[in-house]
Amino acid sequence: MSTTVLSVLTTLDGARSNSASVDTSIDHGRAQHIPHGAAMSSHPSISRWAVPFAAFCTMFVAVGFPNSSGVFQEYYEFELFPDRPSSEIILIGSLSSSLYMVLGALTGRVADTMGYQVALFTGSVLIVGGLFAASAGTQFYQLLLSQGLAFGLGTAFVYYPAISVSGQFFQRHGLANGFVDSGDLACPVHFVFLAYTSTGLLGFSCVSFLRIGKRHAPASRGTRNIVDLRLLRDTRFLVILVFGTVAMTGFLPRYFLIPASAVSKGIDTAYAAWLVGLMNGLSIAGRLAVGWLADRFGKMTALITSFLPAVLAKTDPKTPTALMTLFVVHVGLLEFGFVSLVPVVVSDNFGAENLASKVGLLNSIMGLGVLAGPSAVHAIVSNGRDFNIAVLFSGLMMTVGWLILIRTLKYL
């Protein structure tokens, strides 16, 4: 990144502090809103795009790497640790994929009270250190601590500044956040082919680059508790929390199921890895489309619509390869959009100030579903049942989450 852009972003840090003059408090269950894009008029276009691009790169490494866990799972299970049950090996990917959600109430609060710079620096050190340690690890516990625990903790610190920043610069918050959130999908498109040869170098360069995208959060008003639990008294927040937790239980297992399921059906290992990349590549278009839909027709309309295709339509393909490819295309295009909408819906309902804390609190409980989902489907598979049962379980949980949202929509 050039010195010019770095100086622009430094200027934005100061400008953001001056622009945060409106308090967003929970007053009788309603939020006082800071308008989206309130800071955009005072910043040049290139400056407004620089920070969301840095946030995109944060998602590329911090969340995108765990999204490639299916490839690692297949390698660990069949090559590196053939004597260990898959239910143990899955813990590596589950930790790196779920800690940023489970710890969100704490790390989101850190970002809002201590500043985005502190959160990004702490997370960057943990992510880079975890990647380098994992590259030298040969024992299960070494990978669990490095690729699982250290990387997961690092992601917990950098994630919330990344997903909270786009609304400060763009009126079309849904589309902007869809762009930022698609970074975690762009990463697996490349990582599934380059995982073991470039993760250390790419992780170091990307996460170090993201330090220029640091943001100073506005001084937090009101409560100074370590974790702010006031939103748990708001019915609207509880509705989002319940349906989100159920849906996320079925969302993440697909990353782990697709490669192993494809190999078990006789599909070539390289093609199975390519399927993960295909799914994530198509998901970028899906998230951008849902973001556009949210800006055009409303946040809740887009959220409900993104759940509609949660269950795969019945098909009768002639080969396992055709089945898996069709399934991956369906999931990639139609079932990933709701993830990028959660921060947008929270901001729309509860205000944009201290957004990292609000989304972090929500994700802390939704993260229980993220952690439980992969273990549940692998327990199904380890009992000798077909992979199709595990896939159906995943789709069923997303469908139940959507039904809960529909039945409780009147409270939102």
Short mmCIF file of C-alpha atoms in Angstrom, two decimals:
data_model
loop_
_atom_site.label_atom_id
_atom_site.label_comp_id
_atom_site.label_asym_id
_atom_site.label_seq_id
_atom_site.Cartn_x
_atom_site.Cartn_y
_atom_site.Cartn_z
CA MET A 1 0.00 0.00 0.00
CA SER A 2 1.40 3.41 -0.96
CA THR A 3 2.33 6.14 1.52
CA THR A 4 -0.46 8.30 0.05
CA VAL A 5 -3.20 5.79 0.87
CA LEU A 6 -1.69 5.18 4.31
CA SER A 7 -1.82 8.91 5.07
CA VAL A 8 -5.41 9.06 3.83
CA LEU A 9 -6.44 6.25 6.16
CA THR A 10 -4.66 7.92 9.06
CA THR A 11 -6.69 11.04 8.35
CA LEU A 12 -9.85 8.94 8.31
CA ASP A 13 -9.08 7.70 11.82
CA GLY A 14 -9.21 11.23 13.16
CA ALA A 15 -12.22 12.18 11.10
CA ARG A 16 -14.17 9.17 12.34
CA SER A 17 -13.67 10.20 15.95
CA ASN A 18 -14.96 13.70 15.19
CA SER A 19 -17.98 12.40 13.27
CA ALA A 20 -19.22 10.13 16.04
CA SER A 21 -21.32 12.69 17.84
CA VAL A 22 -24.65 10.90 18.06
CA ASP A 23 -25.27 8.53 20.91
CA THR A 24 -26.95 5.24 20.12
CA SER A 25 -28.62 4.02 23.29
CA ILE A 26 -31.21 1.43 24.03
CA ASP A 27 -34.20 3.52 25.05
CA HIS A 28 -37.28 1.51 25.89
CA GLY A 29 -36.17 -1.20 23.46
CA ARG A 30 -35.69 1.23 20.53
CA ALA A 31 -32.42 2.47 19.06
CA GLN A 32 -31.43 6.00 18.13
CA HIS A 33 -29.79 5.61 14.74
CA ILE A 34 -26.65 7.08 13.31
CA PRO A 35 -27.38 7.39 9.58
CA HIS A 36 -25.45 4.97 7.40
CA GLY A 37 -22.79 6.71 5.37
CA ALA A 38 -22.89 9.77 7.63
CA ALA A 39 -19.15 10.22 7.21
CA MET A 40 -19.07 9.68 3.47
CA SER A 41 -19.62 13.24 2.35
CA SER A 42 -16.34 14.48 3.86
CA HIS A 43 -14.13 11.74 2.38
CA PRO A 44 -12.87 11.35 -1.18
CA SER A 45 -14.15 8.32 -3.05
CA ILE A 46 -10.77 6.57 -3.03
CA SER A 47 -10.55 7.03 0.74
CA ARG A 48 -13.99 5.57 1.29
CA TRP A 49 -13.09 2.48 -0.72
CA ALA A 50 -9.69 1.96 0.91
CA VAL A 51 -11.01 0.95 4.32
CA PRO A 52 -13.72 -1.47 3.08
CA PHE A 53 -11.08 -3.04 0.83
CA ALA A 54 -8.84 -3.55 3.87
CA ALA A 55 -11.82 -5.09 5.66
CA PHE A 56 -12.35 -7.39 2.65
CA CYS A 57 -8.73 -8.53 2.98
CA THR A 58 -9.22 -9.15 6.70
CA MET A 59 -12.12 -11.45 5.93
CA PHE A 60 -10.08 -13.07 3.15
CA VAL A 61 -7.54 -14.44 5.63
CA ALA A 62 -9.22 -14.48 9.04
CA VAL A 63 -12.51 -16.14 8.07
CA GLY A 64 -11.65 -17.48 4.62
CA PHE A 65 -8.91 -19.75 5.89
CA PRO A 66 -11.22 -21.64 8.28
CA ASN A 67 -13.74 -21.88 5.45
CA SER A 68 -11.19 -24.11 3.70
CA SER A 69 -11.24 -26.52 6.65
CA GLY A 70 -12.92 -29.22 4.60
CA VAL A 71 -9.72 -29.72 2.60
CA PHE A 72 -7.62 -29.87 5.77
CA GLN A 73 -10.12 -32.23 7.39
CA GLU A 74 -9.85 -34.66 4.49
CA TYR A 75 -6.03 -34.56 4.57
CA TYR A 76 -5.75 -34.90 8.34
CA GLU A 77 -8.28 -37.72 8.45
CA PHE A 78 -6.82 -39.88 5.68
CA GLU A 79 -3.13 -38.92 5.62
CA LEU A 80 -1.75 -37.28 8.74
CA PHE A 81 -3.86 -38.78 11.54
CA PRO A 82 -5.52 -41.92 10.13
CA ASP A 83 -5.75 -43.48 13.60
CA ARG A 84 -7.75 -40.62 15.10
CA PRO A 85 -11.55 -40.46 14.78
CA SER A 86 -12.99 -37.69 12.65
CA SER A 87 -14.91 -36.39 15.67
CA GLU A 88 -11.57 -35.38 17.23
CA ILE A 89 -9.97 -34.01 14.07
CA ILE A 90 -12.98 -31.81 13.44
CA LEU A 91 -12.09 -29.85 16.58
CA ILE A 92 -9.26 -28.11 14.71
CA GLY A 93 -11.57 -26.60 12.13
CA SER A 94 -14.37 -26.06 14.61
CA LEU A 95 -12.19 -23.94 16.91
CA SER A 96 -10.82 -21.76 14.13
CA SER A 97 -14.33 -21.37 12.68
CA SER A 98 -16.30 -20.72 15.85
CA LEU A 99 -14.13 -18.88 18.38
CA TYR A 100 -14.59 -15.56 16.60
CA MET A 101 -18.32 -15.96 17.16
CA VAL A 102 -18.29 -17.45 20.66
CA LEU A 103 -15.93 -14.73 21.95
CA GLY A 104 -17.67 -11.94 20.06
CA ALA A 105 -19.27 -10.32 23.11
CA LEU A 106 -15.80 -9.80 24.60
CA THR A 107 -13.69 -8.99 21.53
CA GLY A 108 -16.36 -6.79 19.97
CA ARG A 109 -16.46 -4.81 23.19
CA VAL A 110 -12.65 -4.54 23.14
CA ALA A 111 -12.81 -3.09 19.63
CA ASP A 112 -15.40 -0.47 20.63
CA THR A 113 -13.81 0.59 23.92
CA MET A 114 -10.07 0.27 23.22
CA GLY A 115 -10.11 1.05 19.51
CA TYR A 116 -9.96 -0.91 16.28
CA GLN A 117 -6.17 -0.47 16.12
CA VAL A 118 -5.62 -2.44 19.31
CA ALA A 119 -8.00 -5.18 18.21
CA LEU A 120 -6.42 -5.49 14.76
CA PHE A 121 -2.86 -5.58 16.10
CA THR A 122 -3.68 -8.24 18.70
CA GLY A 123 -5.53 -10.39 16.20
CA SER A 124 -2.83 -10.02 13.54
CA VAL A 125 -0.13 -11.30 15.89
CA LEU A 126 -2.24 -14.32 16.87
CA ILE A 127 -3.21 -15.19 13.29
CA VAL A 128 0.30 -14.92 11.85
CA GLY A 129 1.81 -16.76 14.81
CA GLY A 130 -0.78 -19.51 14.55
CA LEU A 131 -0.16 -20.00 10.83
CA PHE A 132 3.59 -20.25 11.22
CA ALA A 133 3.25 -22.63 14.17
CA ALA A 134 0.79 -24.80 12.22
CA SER A 135 3.20 -25.02 9.28
CA ALA A 136 5.73 -26.72 11.58
CA GLY A 137 3.25 -28.85 13.53
CA THR A 138 3.16 -32.62 13.12
CA GLN A 139 1.20 -33.66 16.21
CA PHE A 140 -2.52 -33.35 16.72
CA TYR A 141 -2.26 -31.17 19.81
CA GLN A 142 0.15 -28.81 18.00
CA LEU A 143 -2.33 -28.19 15.19
CA LEU A 144 -5.19 -27.90 17.68
CA LEU A 145 -3.37 -25.14 19.56
CA SER A 146 -2.00 -23.30 16.51
CA GLN A 147 -4.43 -23.69 13.61
CA GLY A 148 -7.39 -24.07 15.95
CA LEU A 149 -6.95 -22.02 19.13
CA ALA A 150 -4.43 -19.30 18.19
CA PHE A 151 -5.93 -18.64 14.77
CA GLY A 152 -9.45 -18.66 16.19
CA LEU A 153 -8.53 -16.16 18.90
CA GLY A 154 -6.87 -13.90 16.33
CA THR A 155 -9.94 -13.98 14.12
CA ALA A 156 -12.09 -13.04 17.11
CA PHE A 157 -10.17 -9.76 17.45
CA VAL A 158 -10.00 -8.70 13.78
CA TYR A 159 -13.45 -9.82 12.65
CA TYR A 160 -15.61 -7.20 14.37
CA PRO A 161 -13.73 -4.10 13.17
CA ALA A 162 -13.93 -5.54 9.65
CA ILE A 163 -17.70 -6.14 9.57
CA SER A 164 -18.53 -2.89 11.39
CA VAL A 165 -16.78 -0.41 9.13
CA SER A 166 -18.67 -0.43 5.81
CA GLY A 167 -21.78 1.36 7.03
CA GLN A 168 -19.69 4.39 8.01
CA PHE A 169 -18.86 5.20 4.39
CA PHE A 170 -21.70 3.94 2.19
CA GLN A 171 -25.42 4.62 2.11
CA ARG A 172 -25.94 1.22 0.45
CA HIS A 173 -24.89 -0.63 3.56
CA GLY A 174 -26.18 -4.01 2.42
CA LEU A 175 -24.16 -4.08 -0.79
CA ALA A 176 -21.05 -2.65 0.88
CA ASN A 177 -21.15 -5.24 3.65
CA GLY A 178 -21.79 -7.96 1.08
CA PHE A 179 -18.52 -6.92 -0.58
CA VAL A 180 -16.62 -6.97 2.71
CA ASP A 181 -18.11 -10.27 3.81
CA SER A 182 -17.36 -11.94 0.48
CA GLY A 183 -13.68 -11.80 1.36
CA ASP A 184 -14.03 -14.98 3.40
CA LEU A 185 -15.38 -16.70 0.28
CA ALA A 186 -12.74 -15.39 -2.13
CA CYS A 187 -10.02 -16.90 0.04
CA PRO A 188 -11.03 -20.59 -0.22
CA VAL A 189 -11.24 -20.27 -4.00
CA HIS A 190 -7.46 -19.95 -3.93
CA PHE A 191 -6.53 -21.65 -0.66
CA VAL A 192 -8.02 -25.02 -1.53
CA PHE A 193 -5.30 -25.35 -4.19
CA LEU A 194 -2.44 -23.58 -2.41
CA ALA A 195 -3.14 -24.35 1.23
CA TYR A 196 0.12 -25.93 2.31
CA THR A 197 2.50 -23.96 0.08
CA SER A 198 1.33 -20.41 0.60
CA THR A 199 -0.72 -20.03 3.79
CA GLY A 200 2.19 -18.72 5.84
CA LEU A 201 3.32 -16.18 3.24
CA LEU A 202 -0.17 -15.11 2.18
CA GLY A 203 -1.43 -14.89 5.73
CA PHE A 204 1.53 -12.77 6.82
CA SER A 205 1.31 -10.37 3.87
CA CYS A 206 -2.48 -9.94 3.98
CA VAL A 207 -2.85 -9.55 7.73
CA SER A 208 0.15 -7.20 7.95
CA PHE A 209 -1.33 -5.12 5.12
CA LEU A 210 -4.57 -4.85 7.02
CA ARG A 211 -2.88 -2.89 9.77
CA ILE A 212 -3.30 0.20 7.59
CA GLY A 213 -7.06 -0.30 7.76
CA LYS A 214 -7.19 0.25 11.51
CA ARG A 215 -10.04 2.35 12.82
CA HIS A 216 -10.46 4.25 16.04
CA ALA A 217 -13.87 3.41 17.43
CA PRO A 218 -15.80 6.26 19.01
CA ALA A 219 -15.65 6.52 22.75
CA SER A 220 -18.27 4.18 24.11
CA ARG A 221 -21.05 5.98 25.95
CA GLY A 222 -23.15 4.63 28.74
CA THR A 223 -22.15 1.40 30.38
CA ARG A 224 -18.44 0.52 30.62
CA ASN A 225 -18.96 -3.11 31.58
CA ILE A 226 -16.68 -5.70 30.01
CA VAL A 227 -19.70 -7.15 28.22
CA ASP A 228 -22.83 -5.08 27.52
CA LEU A 229 -25.88 -7.32 27.97
CA ARG A 230 -28.62 -4.70 27.70
CA LEU A 231 -29.74 -5.91 24.28
CA LEU A 232 -30.78 -9.24 25.77
CA ARG A 233 -33.80 -7.41 27.19
CA ASP A 234 -34.95 -6.46 23.68
CA THR A 235 -37.46 -8.85 22.07
CA ARG A 236 -36.24 -7.99 18.57
CA PHE A 237 -32.70 -8.96 19.47
CA LEU A 238 -33.87 -12.26 20.98
CA VAL A 239 -35.74 -13.12 17.77
CA ILE A 240 -32.62 -12.59 15.67
CA LEU A 241 -30.58 -14.53 18.19
CA VAL A 242 -32.81 -17.62 18.26
CA PHE A 243 -33.32 -18.04 14.52
CA GLY A 244 -29.66 -17.26 13.85
CA THR A 245 -28.39 -19.86 16.30
CA VAL A 246 -30.58 -22.60 14.83
CA ALA A 247 -29.69 -21.68 11.24
CA MET A 248 -25.95 -21.51 11.91
CA THR A 249 -26.07 -25.05 13.35
CA GLY A 250 -26.79 -26.25 9.83
CA PHE A 251 -24.76 -23.68 7.92
CA LEU A 252 -21.11 -24.49 8.68
CA PRO A 253 -21.11 -28.33 8.35
CA ARG A 254 -21.29 -28.09 4.56
CA TYR A 255 -17.71 -26.87 4.46
CA PHE A 256 -16.59 -30.03 6.22
CA LEU A 257 -18.98 -32.44 4.53
CA ILE A 258 -18.44 -31.69 0.86
CA PRO A 259 -14.84 -32.93 0.37
CA ALA A 260 -15.17 -36.05 2.52
CA SER A 261 -18.59 -36.88 1.10
CA ALA A 262 -17.34 -36.49 -2.46
CA VAL A 263 -14.34 -38.76 -1.86
CA SER A 264 -16.56 -41.39 -0.23
CA LYS A 265 -18.65 -41.46 -3.42
CA GLY A 266 -15.57 -42.19 -5.53
CA ILE A 267 -15.00 -38.64 -6.76
CA ASP A 268 -11.38 -37.65 -7.36
CA THR A 269 -9.73 -35.81 -4.44
CA ALA A 270 -8.63 -32.90 -6.63
CA TYR A 271 -12.16 -32.47 -7.98
CA ALA A 272 -13.53 -32.58 -4.42
CA ALA A 273 -11.20 -29.72 -3.46
CA TRP A 274 -12.26 -27.83 -6.57
CA LEU A 275 -15.91 -28.16 -5.50
CA VAL A 276 -15.17 -26.20 -2.32
CA GLY A 277 -13.57 -23.46 -4.39
CA LEU A 278 -16.52 -23.44 -6.77
CA MET A 279 -19.01 -23.14 -3.92
CA ASN A 280 -17.20 -20.19 -2.40
CA GLY A 281 -16.69 -18.46 -5.73
CA LEU A 282 -20.40 -18.63 -6.51
CA SER A 283 -21.20 -17.47 -3.00
CA ILE A 284 -19.53 -14.13 -3.67
CA ALA A 285 -22.17 -13.39 -6.29
CA GLY A 286 -24.86 -14.62 -3.89
CA ARG A 287 -23.82 -12.29 -1.08
CA LEU A 288 -23.54 -9.27 -3.35
CA ALA A 289 -26.98 -10.00 -4.78
CA VAL A 290 -28.56 -10.29 -1.33
CA GLY A 291 -26.85 -7.05 -0.27
CA TRP A 292 -28.30 -5.27 -3.30
CA LEU A 293 -31.70 -6.75 -2.49
CA ALA A 294 -31.47 -5.44 1.08
CA ASP A 295 -30.74 -1.90 -0.10
CA ARG A 296 -33.48 -1.99 -2.71
CA PHE A 297 -36.36 -3.74 -0.94
CA GLY A 298 -35.50 -3.66 2.76
CA LYS A 299 -33.24 -5.53 5.15
CA MET A 300 -35.84 -7.96 6.53
CA THR A 301 -37.22 -8.75 3.06
CA ALA A 302 -33.74 -9.71 1.92
CA LEU A 303 -33.09 -11.74 5.06
CA ILE A 304 -36.26 -13.79 4.63
CA THR A 305 -35.65 -14.26 0.91
CA SER A 306 -32.10 -15.50 1.49
CA PHE A 307 -33.47 -18.44 3.49
CA LEU A 308 -36.05 -19.60 0.94
CA PRO A 309 -33.82 -22.07 -0.95
CA ALA A 310 -32.38 -23.63 2.21
CA VAL A 311 -33.49 -27.14 1.22
CA LEU A 312 -32.12 -28.67 -1.96
CA ALA A 313 -34.80 -29.60 -4.47
CA LYS A 314 -35.13 -33.29 -5.27
CA THR A 315 -33.12 -34.29 -8.31
CA ASP A 316 -32.14 -37.53 -9.95
CA PRO A 317 -28.65 -37.03 -11.41
CA LYS A 318 -27.10 -39.94 -13.20
CA THR A 319 -23.68 -39.77 -11.50
CA PRO A 320 -22.33 -38.85 -8.04
CA THR A 321 -20.18 -36.18 -9.68
CA ALA A 322 -23.24 -34.51 -11.18
CA LEU A 323 -25.05 -34.68 -7.83
CA MET A 324 -22.22 -33.07 -5.89
CA THR A 325 -21.67 -30.39 -8.52
CA LEU A 326 -25.38 -29.53 -8.59
CA PHE A 327 -25.50 -29.39 -4.81
CA VAL A 328 -22.43 -27.13 -4.64
CA VAL A 329 -23.83 -24.74 -7.26
CA HIS A 330 -27.14 -24.55 -5.37
CA VAL A 331 -25.50 -23.88 -2.01
CA GLY A 332 -23.02 -21.40 -3.43
CA LEU A 333 -25.50 -19.22 -5.28
CA LEU A 334 -28.48 -19.33 -2.97
CA GLU A 335 -27.66 -20.19 0.63
CA PHE A 336 -24.85 -17.91 1.80
CA GLY A 337 -26.37 -14.45 1.56
CA PHE A 338 -27.97 -14.32 4.99
CA VAL A 339 -24.58 -14.37 6.75
CA SER A 340 -23.56 -10.97 5.36
CA LEU A 341 -26.97 -9.51 6.27
CA VAL A 342 -26.77 -10.13 10.02
CA PRO A 343 -24.58 -7.07 10.82
CA VAL A 344 -26.71 -4.95 8.47
CA VAL A 345 -29.96 -6.02 10.16
CA VAL A 346 -28.46 -5.39 13.62
CA SER A 347 -27.30 -1.92 12.57
CA ASP A 348 -30.67 -1.15 11.00
CA ASN A 349 -32.61 -2.18 14.11
CA PHE A 350 -30.32 -1.08 16.93
CA GLY A 351 -28.14 1.71 15.51
CA ALA A 352 -24.62 1.88 14.10
CA GLU A 353 -22.74 3.07 17.16
CA ASN A 354 -20.79 0.37 19.00
CA LEU A 355 -21.84 -2.05 16.27
CA ALA A 356 -18.92 -4.36 17.01
CA SER A 357 -20.24 -4.92 20.54
CA LYS A 358 -23.79 -5.56 19.34
CA VAL A 359 -22.84 -8.02 16.61
CA GLY A 360 -20.32 -9.61 18.97
CA LEU A 361 -22.98 -10.28 21.60
CA LEU A 362 -25.23 -11.83 18.97
CA ASN A 363 -22.45 -13.97 17.54
CA SER A 364 -21.36 -15.20 20.97
CA ILE A 365 -24.59 -17.15 21.29
CA MET A 366 -24.96 -17.98 17.59
CA GLY A 367 -21.42 -19.36 17.81
CA LEU A 368 -22.71 -22.23 19.92
CA GLY A 369 -24.52 -23.44 16.82
CA VAL A 370 -21.38 -22.99 14.73
CA LEU A 371 -19.42 -25.09 17.21
CA ALA A 372 -22.08 -27.79 17.59
CA GLY A 373 -23.03 -28.20 13.94
CA PRO A 374 -19.86 -29.86 12.56
CA SER A 375 -19.58 -32.18 15.56
CA ALA A 376 -23.22 -33.23 15.18
CA VAL A 377 -22.95 -34.14 11.50
CA HIS A 378 -19.71 -36.04 12.01
CA ALA A 379 -21.34 -37.96 14.85
CA ILE A 380 -24.02 -38.98 12.34
CA VAL A 381 -21.43 -40.07 9.80
CA SER A 382 -19.27 -41.91 12.35
CA ASN A 383 -22.25 -44.07 13.33
CA GLY A 384 -22.14 -45.64 9.88
CA ARG A 385 -24.94 -43.61 8.35
CA ASP A 386 -24.76 -42.21 4.85
CA PHE A 387 -23.43 -38.71 4.23
CA ASN A 388 -26.85 -37.82 2.80
CA ILE A 389 -28.35 -37.99 6.31
CA ALA A 390 -25.79 -35.48 7.56
CA VAL A 391 -26.50 -33.16 4.62
CA LEU A 392 -30.25 -33.41 5.24
CA PHE A 393 -29.69 -32.56 8.91
CA SER A 394 -27.76 -29.47 7.84
CA GLY A 395 -30.53 -28.34 5.49
CA LEU A 396 -33.22 -29.10 8.08
CA MET A 397 -31.61 -26.86 10.70
CA MET A 398 -31.46 -23.95 8.25
CA THR A 399 -35.09 -24.52 7.33
CA VAL A 400 -36.17 -24.56 10.98
CA GLY A 401 -34.29 -21.30 11.53
CA TRP A 402 -36.15 -19.73 8.61
CA LEU A 403 -39.52 -20.93 9.97
CA ILE A 404 -38.73 -19.41 13.37
CA LEU A 405 -37.96 -16.10 11.65
CA ILE A 406 -41.26 -16.19 9.74
CA ARG A 407 -43.34 -16.98 12.83
CA THR A 408 -41.72 -14.25 14.95
CA LEU A 409 -41.49 -11.57 12.25
CA LYS A 410 -44.20 -9.50 13.94
CA TYR A 411 -41.81 -8.74 16.81
CA LEU A 412 -39.21 -7.15 14.52
#
